[in-house]
Short mmCIF file of C-alpha atoms and ligand atoms in Angstrom, two decimals:
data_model
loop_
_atom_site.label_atom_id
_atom_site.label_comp_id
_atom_site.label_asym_id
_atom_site.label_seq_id
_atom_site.Cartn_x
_atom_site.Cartn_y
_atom_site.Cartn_z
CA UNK A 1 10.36 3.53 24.29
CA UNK A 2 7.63 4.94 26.42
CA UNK A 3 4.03 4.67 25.36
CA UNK A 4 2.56 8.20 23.48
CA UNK A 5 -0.59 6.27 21.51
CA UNK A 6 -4.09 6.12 22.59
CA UNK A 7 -7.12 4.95 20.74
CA UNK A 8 -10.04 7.45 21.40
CA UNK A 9 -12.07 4.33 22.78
CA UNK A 10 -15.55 6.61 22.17
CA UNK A 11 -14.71 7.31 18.88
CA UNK A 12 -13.14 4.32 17.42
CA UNK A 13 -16.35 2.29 18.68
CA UNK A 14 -18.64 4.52 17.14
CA UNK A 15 -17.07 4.72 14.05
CA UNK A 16 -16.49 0.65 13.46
CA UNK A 17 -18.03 -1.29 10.85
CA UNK A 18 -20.58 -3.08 11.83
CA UNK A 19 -19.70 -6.51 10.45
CA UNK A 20 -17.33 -6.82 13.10
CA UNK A 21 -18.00 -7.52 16.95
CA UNK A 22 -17.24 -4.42 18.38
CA UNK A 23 -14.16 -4.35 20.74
CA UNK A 24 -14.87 -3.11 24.53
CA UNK A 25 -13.50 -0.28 25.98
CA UNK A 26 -11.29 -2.57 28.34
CA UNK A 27 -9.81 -4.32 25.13
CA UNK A 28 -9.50 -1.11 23.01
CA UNK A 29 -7.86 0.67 26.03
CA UNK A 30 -5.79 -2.36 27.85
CA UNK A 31 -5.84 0.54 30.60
CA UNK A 32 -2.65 -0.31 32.55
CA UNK A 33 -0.74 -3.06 30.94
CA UNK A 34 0.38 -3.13 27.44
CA UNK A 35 -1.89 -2.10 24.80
CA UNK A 36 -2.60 1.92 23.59
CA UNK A 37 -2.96 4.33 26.37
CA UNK A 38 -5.71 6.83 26.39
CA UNK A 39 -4.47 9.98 24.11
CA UNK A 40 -4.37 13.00 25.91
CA UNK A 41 -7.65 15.33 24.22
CA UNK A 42 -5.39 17.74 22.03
CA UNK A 43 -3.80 14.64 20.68
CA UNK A 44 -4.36 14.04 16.81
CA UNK A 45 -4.17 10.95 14.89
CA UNK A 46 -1.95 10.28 11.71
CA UNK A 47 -4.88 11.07 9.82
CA UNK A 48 -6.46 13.75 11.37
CA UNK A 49 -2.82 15.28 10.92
CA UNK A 50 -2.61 14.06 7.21
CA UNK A 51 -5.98 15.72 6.56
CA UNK A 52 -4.45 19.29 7.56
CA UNK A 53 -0.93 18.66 5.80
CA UNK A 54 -2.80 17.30 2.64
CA UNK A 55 -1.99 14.18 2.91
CA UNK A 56 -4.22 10.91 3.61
CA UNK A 57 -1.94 8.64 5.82
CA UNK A 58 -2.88 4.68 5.29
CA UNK A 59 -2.44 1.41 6.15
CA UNK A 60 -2.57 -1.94 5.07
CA UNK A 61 -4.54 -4.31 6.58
CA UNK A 62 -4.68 -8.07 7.14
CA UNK A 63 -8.23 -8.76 7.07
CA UNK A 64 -7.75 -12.06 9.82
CA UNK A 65 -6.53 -9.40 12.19
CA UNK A 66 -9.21 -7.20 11.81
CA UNK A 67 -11.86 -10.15 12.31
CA UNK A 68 -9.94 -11.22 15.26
CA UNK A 69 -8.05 -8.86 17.16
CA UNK A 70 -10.18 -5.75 18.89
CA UNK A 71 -7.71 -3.71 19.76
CA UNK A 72 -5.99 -3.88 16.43
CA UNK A 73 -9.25 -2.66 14.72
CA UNK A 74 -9.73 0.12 16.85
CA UNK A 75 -6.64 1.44 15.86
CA UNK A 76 -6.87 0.46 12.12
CA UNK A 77 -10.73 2.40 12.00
CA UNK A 78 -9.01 5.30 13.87
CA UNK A 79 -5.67 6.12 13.20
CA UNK A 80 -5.59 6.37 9.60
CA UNK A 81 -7.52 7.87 6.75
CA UNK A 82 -6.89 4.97 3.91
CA UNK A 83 -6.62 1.66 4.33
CA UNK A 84 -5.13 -0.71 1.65
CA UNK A 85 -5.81 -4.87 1.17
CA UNK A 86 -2.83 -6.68 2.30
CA UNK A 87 -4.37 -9.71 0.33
CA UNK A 88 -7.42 -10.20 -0.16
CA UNK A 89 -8.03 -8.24 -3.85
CA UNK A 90 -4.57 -10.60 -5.09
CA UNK A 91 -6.05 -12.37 -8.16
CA UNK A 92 -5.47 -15.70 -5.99
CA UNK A 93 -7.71 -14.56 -3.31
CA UNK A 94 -10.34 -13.26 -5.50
CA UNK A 95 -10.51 -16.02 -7.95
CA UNK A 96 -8.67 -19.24 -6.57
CA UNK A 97 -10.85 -21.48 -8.94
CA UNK A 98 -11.40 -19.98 -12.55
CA UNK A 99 -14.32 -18.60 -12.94
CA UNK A 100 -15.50 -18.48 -9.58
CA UNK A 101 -14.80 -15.02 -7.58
CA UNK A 102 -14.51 -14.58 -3.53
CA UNK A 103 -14.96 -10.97 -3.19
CA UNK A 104 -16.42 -11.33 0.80
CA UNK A 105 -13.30 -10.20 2.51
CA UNK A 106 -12.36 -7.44 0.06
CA UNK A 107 -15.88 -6.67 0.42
CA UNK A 108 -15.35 -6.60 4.37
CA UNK A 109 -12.56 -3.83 4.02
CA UNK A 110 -14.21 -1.75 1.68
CA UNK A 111 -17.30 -1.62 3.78
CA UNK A 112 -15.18 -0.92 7.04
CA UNK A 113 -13.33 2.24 5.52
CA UNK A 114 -16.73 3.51 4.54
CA UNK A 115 -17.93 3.17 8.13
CA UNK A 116 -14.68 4.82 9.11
CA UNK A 117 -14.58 7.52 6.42
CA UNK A 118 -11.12 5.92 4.61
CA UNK A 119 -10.58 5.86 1.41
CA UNK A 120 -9.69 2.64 -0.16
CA UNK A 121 -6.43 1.76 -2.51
CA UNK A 122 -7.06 -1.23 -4.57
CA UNK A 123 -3.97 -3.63 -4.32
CA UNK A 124 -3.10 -5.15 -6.96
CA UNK A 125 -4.60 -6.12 -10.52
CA UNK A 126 -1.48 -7.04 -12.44
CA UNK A 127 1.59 -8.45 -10.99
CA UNK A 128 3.88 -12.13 -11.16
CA UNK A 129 2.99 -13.00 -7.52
CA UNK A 130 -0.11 -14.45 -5.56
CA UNK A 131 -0.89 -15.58 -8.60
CA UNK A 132 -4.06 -18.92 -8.88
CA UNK A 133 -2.08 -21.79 -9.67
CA UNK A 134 -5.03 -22.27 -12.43
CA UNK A 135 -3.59 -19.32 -14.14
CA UNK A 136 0.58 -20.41 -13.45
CA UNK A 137 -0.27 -23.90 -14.80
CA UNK A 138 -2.21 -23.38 -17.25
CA UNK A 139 0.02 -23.02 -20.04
CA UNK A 140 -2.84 -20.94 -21.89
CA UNK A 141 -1.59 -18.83 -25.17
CA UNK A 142 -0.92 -15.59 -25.92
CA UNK A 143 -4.31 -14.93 -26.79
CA UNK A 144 -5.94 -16.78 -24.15
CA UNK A 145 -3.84 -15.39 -21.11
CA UNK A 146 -5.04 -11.43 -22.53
CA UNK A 147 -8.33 -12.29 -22.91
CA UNK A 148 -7.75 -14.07 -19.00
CA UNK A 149 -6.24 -10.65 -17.74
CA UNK A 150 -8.99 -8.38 -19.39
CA UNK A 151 -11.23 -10.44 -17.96
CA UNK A 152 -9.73 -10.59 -14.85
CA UNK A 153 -9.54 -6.68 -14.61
CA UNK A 154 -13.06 -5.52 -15.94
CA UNK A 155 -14.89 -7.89 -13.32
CA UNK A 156 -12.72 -7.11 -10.49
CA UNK A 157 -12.54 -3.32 -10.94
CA UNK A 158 -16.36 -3.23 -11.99
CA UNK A 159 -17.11 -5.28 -8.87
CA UNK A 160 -15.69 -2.25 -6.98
CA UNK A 161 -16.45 0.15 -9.45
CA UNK A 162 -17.47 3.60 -7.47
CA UNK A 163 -15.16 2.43 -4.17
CA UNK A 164 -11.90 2.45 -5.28
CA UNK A 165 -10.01 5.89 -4.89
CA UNK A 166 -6.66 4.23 -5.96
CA UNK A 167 -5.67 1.09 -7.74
CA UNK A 168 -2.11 -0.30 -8.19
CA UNK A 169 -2.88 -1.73 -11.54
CA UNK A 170 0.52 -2.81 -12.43
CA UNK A 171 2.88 -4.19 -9.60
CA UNK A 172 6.69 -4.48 -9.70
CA UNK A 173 7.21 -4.89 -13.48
CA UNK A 174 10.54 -3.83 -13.36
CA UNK A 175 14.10 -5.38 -12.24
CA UNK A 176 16.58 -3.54 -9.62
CA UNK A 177 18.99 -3.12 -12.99
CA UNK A 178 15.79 -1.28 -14.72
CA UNK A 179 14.63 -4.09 -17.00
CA UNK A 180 11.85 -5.32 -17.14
CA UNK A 181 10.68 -8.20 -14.79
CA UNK A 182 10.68 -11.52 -16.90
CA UNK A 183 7.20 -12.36 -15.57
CA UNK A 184 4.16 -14.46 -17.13
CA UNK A 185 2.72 -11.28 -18.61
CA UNK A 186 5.76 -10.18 -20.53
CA UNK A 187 7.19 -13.51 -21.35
CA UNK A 188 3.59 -14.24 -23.31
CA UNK A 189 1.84 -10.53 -24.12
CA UNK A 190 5.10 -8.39 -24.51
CA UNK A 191 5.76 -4.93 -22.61
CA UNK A 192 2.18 -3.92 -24.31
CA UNK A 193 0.33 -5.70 -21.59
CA UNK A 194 0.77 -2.64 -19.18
CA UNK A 195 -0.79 0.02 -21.31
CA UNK A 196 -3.62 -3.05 -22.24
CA UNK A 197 -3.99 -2.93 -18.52
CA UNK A 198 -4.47 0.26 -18.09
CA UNK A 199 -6.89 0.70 -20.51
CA UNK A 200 -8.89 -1.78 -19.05
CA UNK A 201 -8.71 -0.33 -15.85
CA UNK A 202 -10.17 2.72 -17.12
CA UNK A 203 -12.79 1.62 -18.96
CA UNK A 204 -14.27 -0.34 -15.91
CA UNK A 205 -13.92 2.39 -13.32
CA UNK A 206 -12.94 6.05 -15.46
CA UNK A 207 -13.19 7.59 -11.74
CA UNK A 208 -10.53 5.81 -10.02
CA UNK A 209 -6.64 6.98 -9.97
CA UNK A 210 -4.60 4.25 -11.53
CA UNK A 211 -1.21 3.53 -10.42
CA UNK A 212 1.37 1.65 -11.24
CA UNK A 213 3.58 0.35 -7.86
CA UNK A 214 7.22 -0.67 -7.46
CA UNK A 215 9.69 -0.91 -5.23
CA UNK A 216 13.28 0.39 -4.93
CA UNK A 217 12.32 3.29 -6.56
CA UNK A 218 12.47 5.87 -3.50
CA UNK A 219 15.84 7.50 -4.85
CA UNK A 220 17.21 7.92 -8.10
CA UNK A 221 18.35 5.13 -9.65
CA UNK A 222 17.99 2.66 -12.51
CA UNK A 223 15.05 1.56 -11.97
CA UNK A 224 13.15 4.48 -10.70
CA UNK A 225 14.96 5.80 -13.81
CA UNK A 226 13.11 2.82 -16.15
CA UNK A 227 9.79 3.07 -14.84
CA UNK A 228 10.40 7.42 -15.23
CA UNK A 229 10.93 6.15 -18.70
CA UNK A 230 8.37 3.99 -19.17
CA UNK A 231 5.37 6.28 -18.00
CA UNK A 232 6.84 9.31 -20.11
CA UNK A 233 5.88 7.27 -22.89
CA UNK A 234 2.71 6.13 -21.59
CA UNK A 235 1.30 9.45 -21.22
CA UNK A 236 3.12 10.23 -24.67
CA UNK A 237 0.38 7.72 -25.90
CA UNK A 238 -2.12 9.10 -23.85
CA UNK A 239 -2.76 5.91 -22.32
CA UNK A 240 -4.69 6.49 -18.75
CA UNK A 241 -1.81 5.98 -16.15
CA UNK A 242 -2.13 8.72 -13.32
CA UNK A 243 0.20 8.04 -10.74
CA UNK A 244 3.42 6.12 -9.55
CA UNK A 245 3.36 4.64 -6.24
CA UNK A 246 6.60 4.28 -4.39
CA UNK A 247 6.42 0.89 -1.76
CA UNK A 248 9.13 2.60 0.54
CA UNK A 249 10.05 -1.19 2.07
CA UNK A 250 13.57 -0.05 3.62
CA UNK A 251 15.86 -1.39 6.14
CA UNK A 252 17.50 0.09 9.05
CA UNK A 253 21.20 -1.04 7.47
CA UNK A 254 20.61 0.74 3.94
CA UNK A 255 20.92 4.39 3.67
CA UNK A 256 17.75 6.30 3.62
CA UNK A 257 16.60 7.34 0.31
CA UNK A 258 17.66 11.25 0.84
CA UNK A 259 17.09 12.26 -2.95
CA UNK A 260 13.35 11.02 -2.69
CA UNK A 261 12.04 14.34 -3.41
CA UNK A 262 13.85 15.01 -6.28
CA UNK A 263 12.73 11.64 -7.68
CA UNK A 264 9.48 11.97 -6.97
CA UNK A 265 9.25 15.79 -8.45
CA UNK A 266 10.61 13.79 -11.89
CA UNK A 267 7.75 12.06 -11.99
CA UNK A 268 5.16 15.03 -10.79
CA UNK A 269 6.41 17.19 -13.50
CA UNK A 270 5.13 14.75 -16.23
CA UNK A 271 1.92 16.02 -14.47
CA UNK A 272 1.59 12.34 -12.57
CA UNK A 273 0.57 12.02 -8.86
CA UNK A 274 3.39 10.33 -6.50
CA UNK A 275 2.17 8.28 -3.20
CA UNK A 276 4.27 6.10 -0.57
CA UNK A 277 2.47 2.93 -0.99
CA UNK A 278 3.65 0.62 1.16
CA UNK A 279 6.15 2.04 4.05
CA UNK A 280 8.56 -0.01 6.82
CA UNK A 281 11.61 -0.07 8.15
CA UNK A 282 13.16 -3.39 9.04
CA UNK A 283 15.10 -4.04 11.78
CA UNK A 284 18.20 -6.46 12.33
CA UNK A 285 17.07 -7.85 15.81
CA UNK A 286 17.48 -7.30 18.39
CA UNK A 287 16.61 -3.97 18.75
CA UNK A 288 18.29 -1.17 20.62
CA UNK A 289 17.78 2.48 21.10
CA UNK A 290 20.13 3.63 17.83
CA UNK A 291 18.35 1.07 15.44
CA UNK A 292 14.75 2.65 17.12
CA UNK A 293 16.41 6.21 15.96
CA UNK A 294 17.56 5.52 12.62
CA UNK A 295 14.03 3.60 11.94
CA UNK A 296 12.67 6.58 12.84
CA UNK A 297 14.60 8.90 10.54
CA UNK A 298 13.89 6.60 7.60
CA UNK A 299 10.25 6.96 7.70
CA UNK A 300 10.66 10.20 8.21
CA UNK A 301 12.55 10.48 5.14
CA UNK A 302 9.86 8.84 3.22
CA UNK A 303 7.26 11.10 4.35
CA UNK A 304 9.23 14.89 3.86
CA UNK A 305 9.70 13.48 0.79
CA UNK A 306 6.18 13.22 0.35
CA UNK A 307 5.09 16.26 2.03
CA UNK A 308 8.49 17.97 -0.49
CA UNK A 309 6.11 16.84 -3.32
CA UNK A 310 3.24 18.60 -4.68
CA UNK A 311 0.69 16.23 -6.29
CA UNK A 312 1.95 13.31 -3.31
CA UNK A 313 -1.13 12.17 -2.64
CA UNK A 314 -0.57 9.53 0.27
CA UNK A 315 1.71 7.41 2.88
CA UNK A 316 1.05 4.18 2.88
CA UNK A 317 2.28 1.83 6.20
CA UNK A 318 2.45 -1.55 5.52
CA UNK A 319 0.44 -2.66 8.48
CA UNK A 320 1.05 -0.69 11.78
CA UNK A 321 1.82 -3.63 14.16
CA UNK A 322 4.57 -6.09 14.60
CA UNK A 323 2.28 -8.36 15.64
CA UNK A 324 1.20 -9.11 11.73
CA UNK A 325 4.18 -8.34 9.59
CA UNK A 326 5.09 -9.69 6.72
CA UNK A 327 8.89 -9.44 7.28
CA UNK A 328 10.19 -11.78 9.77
CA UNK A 329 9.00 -14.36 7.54
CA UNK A 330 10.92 -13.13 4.83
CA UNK A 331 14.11 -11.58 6.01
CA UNK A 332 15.38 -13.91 8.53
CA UNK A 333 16.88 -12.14 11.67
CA UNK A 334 14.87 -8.63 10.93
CA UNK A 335 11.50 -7.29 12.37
CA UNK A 336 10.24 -4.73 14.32
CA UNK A 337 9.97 -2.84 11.15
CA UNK A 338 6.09 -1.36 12.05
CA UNK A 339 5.39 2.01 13.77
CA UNK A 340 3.85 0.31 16.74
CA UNK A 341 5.16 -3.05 18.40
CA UNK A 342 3.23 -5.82 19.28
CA UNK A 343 1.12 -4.87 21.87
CA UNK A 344 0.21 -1.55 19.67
CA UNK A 345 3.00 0.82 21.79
CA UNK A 346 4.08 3.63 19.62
CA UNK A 347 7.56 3.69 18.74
CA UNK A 348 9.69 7.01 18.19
CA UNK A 349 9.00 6.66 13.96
CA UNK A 350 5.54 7.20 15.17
CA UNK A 351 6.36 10.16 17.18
CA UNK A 352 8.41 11.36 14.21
CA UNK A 353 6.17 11.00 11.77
CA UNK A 354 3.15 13.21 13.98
CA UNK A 355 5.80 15.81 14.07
CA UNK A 356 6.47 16.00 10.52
CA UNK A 357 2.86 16.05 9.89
CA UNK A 358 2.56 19.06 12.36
CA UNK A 359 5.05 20.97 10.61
CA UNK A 360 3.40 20.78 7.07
CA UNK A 361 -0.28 21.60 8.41
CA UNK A 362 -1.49 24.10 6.39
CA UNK A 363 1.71 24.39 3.97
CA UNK A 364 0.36 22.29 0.86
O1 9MR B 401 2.43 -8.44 3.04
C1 9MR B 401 2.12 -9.38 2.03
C2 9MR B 401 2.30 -10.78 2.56
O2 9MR B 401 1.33 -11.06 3.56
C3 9MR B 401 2.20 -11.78 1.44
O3 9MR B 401 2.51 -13.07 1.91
C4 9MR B 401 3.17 -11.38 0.32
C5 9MR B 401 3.12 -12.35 -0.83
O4 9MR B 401 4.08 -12.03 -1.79
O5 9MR B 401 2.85 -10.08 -0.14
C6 9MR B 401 3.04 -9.13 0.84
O6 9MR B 401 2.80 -7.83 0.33
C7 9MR B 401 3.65 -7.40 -0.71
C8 9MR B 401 2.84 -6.48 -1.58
O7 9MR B 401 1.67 -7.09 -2.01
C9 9MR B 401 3.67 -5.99 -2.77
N1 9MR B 401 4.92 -5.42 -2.35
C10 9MR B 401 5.71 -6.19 -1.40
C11 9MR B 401 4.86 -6.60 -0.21
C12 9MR B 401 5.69 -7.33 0.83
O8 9MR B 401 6.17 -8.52 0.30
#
């Protein structure tokens, strides 16, 4: 795959936070061996091409990348107009020992996408993962673990109160068969706990959007069907839910969720914004040029649905480099699932994903 990214080197130094040591040109550029190339000047970034299609294009990012790796920040402060915690706002980053909150690297982020003019998505408040092993062990009652989540969510959304454009309140509360997940929360509060949530939410920041976040919900299916369900009768109950965020983790060997604009127009007619929270496309190594074609038309699929969708707000990568991802620890065998490889090279989903964005400027 040949090369077609560049970091503007001016730009991205000017624009970085200035908690971090700022990378130099040589590192941001890696002029002549691997690394991003110099962008030619009519070039455009995701987000600069989100911005005229409507549509903020984000990124997680692992916060012990972007204290370490120069080149990686460069492109994390440039390409991209939201950024999204890949950790460090998880209720066992933020409060590892009850009672006692680490909100520096969180902090870090949301001061960085301020420098950089991003807009931040809170990830995540509620959810049966990542969780303190205070709170797992703790074999607290019913009344005791909601007065532990209320708590939890008025101090952590009123410590970012005024920063957060997004948060992902609730987190994969549903199963594949559209049931819901048999996690701590409902085992010992019930189903109520989401709209408690919330609530909550709401009351500690009214401003920002609240989501709730799943995954395997791109097409139509059961469970995009159960959580359709579910915040039908949320709004019903005028409890303040306003939008459903679609991960979009997919895999080169599944078919591409083709009906994702028709699910995701269910959900904007209940008068609900839609985002694609948390996009890749696996690969089963090694790669080859097909594999590098369909992962390209997958993401692409992800994002016309999008763009298809009127009140879509954002697409979400789930980090941009191979170098950092989550999934060849978890799916043993696949990787290469980011828009850029390891040494930040574009691949074509990147190229495919500029051209999509191209095609919708102006249109929404
Ligand atoms: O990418 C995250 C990884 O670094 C963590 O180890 C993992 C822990 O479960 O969570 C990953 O992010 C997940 C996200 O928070 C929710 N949706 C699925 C993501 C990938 O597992």
């Amino acid at each position: 795959m040949k090369a077609t990214h560049a970091v503007v080197v001016g730009t991205a130094v000017a624009l970085l936070a200035g908690a971090f040591t700022l990378p130099t040109a040589s590192a941001a550029t890696g002029s002549g061996g691997p690394g991003p190339v110099k962008k030619g000047s009519s070039a455009r970034t995701l987000g600069e091409l989100g911005d005229r299609a409507g549509v903020r294009i984000g990124t997680a990012v692992d916060m012990s990348a972007l204290a370490a790796d120069a080149p990686y920040r460069a492109v994390a402060a440039t390409e991209f107009s939201a950024v999204t915690p890949e950790n460090v706002m998880k209720w066992e980053a933020v409060e590892p020992t009850r009672g006692t909150y680490d909100w520096a690297p969180a902090d870090q982020l949301v001061d960085f996408a301020r420098a950089n003019g991003q807009q931040v998505r809170g990830h995540t408040l509620v959810w049966h993962s990542q969780l303190p092993s205070w709170l797992t062990e703790g074999d607290f009652s019913a009344a005791e673990l909601r007065d532990i989540l209320h708590r939890h969510i008025t101090d952590e959304v009123g410590h970012f109160k005024g920063k957060i454009w997004q948060w992902d309140v609730v987190n994969e509360a549903f199963n594949d068969d559209g049931t819901m997940r048999d996690s701590i929360w409902l085992q010992k509060l019930g189903p109520g706990y989401i709209a408690d949530a919330f609530r909550w939410a709401h009351q500690a920041d009214p401003k920002a959007k609240l989501y709730i976040n799943d995954y395997n919900v791109e097409g139509v299916n059961a469970k995009s069907t159960a959580l359709l369900a579910l915040v039908a009768e949320l709004k019903k109950q005028h409890v303040p839910v306003d939008g459903v965020g679609v991960q979009g983790h997919l895999d080169v060997t599944y078919d591409a969720p083709h009906d994702i604009a028709a699910n995701l127009q269910r959900f904007d007619d209940l008068g609900l914004e839609t985002a694609i929270t948390e996009a890749d496309v696996r690969i089963p190594l090694p790669v080859d040029s097909t594999k590098t074609e369909a992962q390209a038309e997958a993401y692409s699929v992800l994002l016309q649905g999008c763009l298809l969708t009127e009140h879509c707000t954002d697409f979400t990568v789930w980090g941009f480099s191979d170098k950092y991802s989550w999934v060849p620890g978890v799916f043993k065998g696949e990787g290469s699932a980011n828009l850029m490889d390891e040494n930040l090279r574009t691949k074509a989903a990147y190229t495919a994903l500029s051209q999509d964005l191209k095609l919708a400027a102006g249109r929404r």
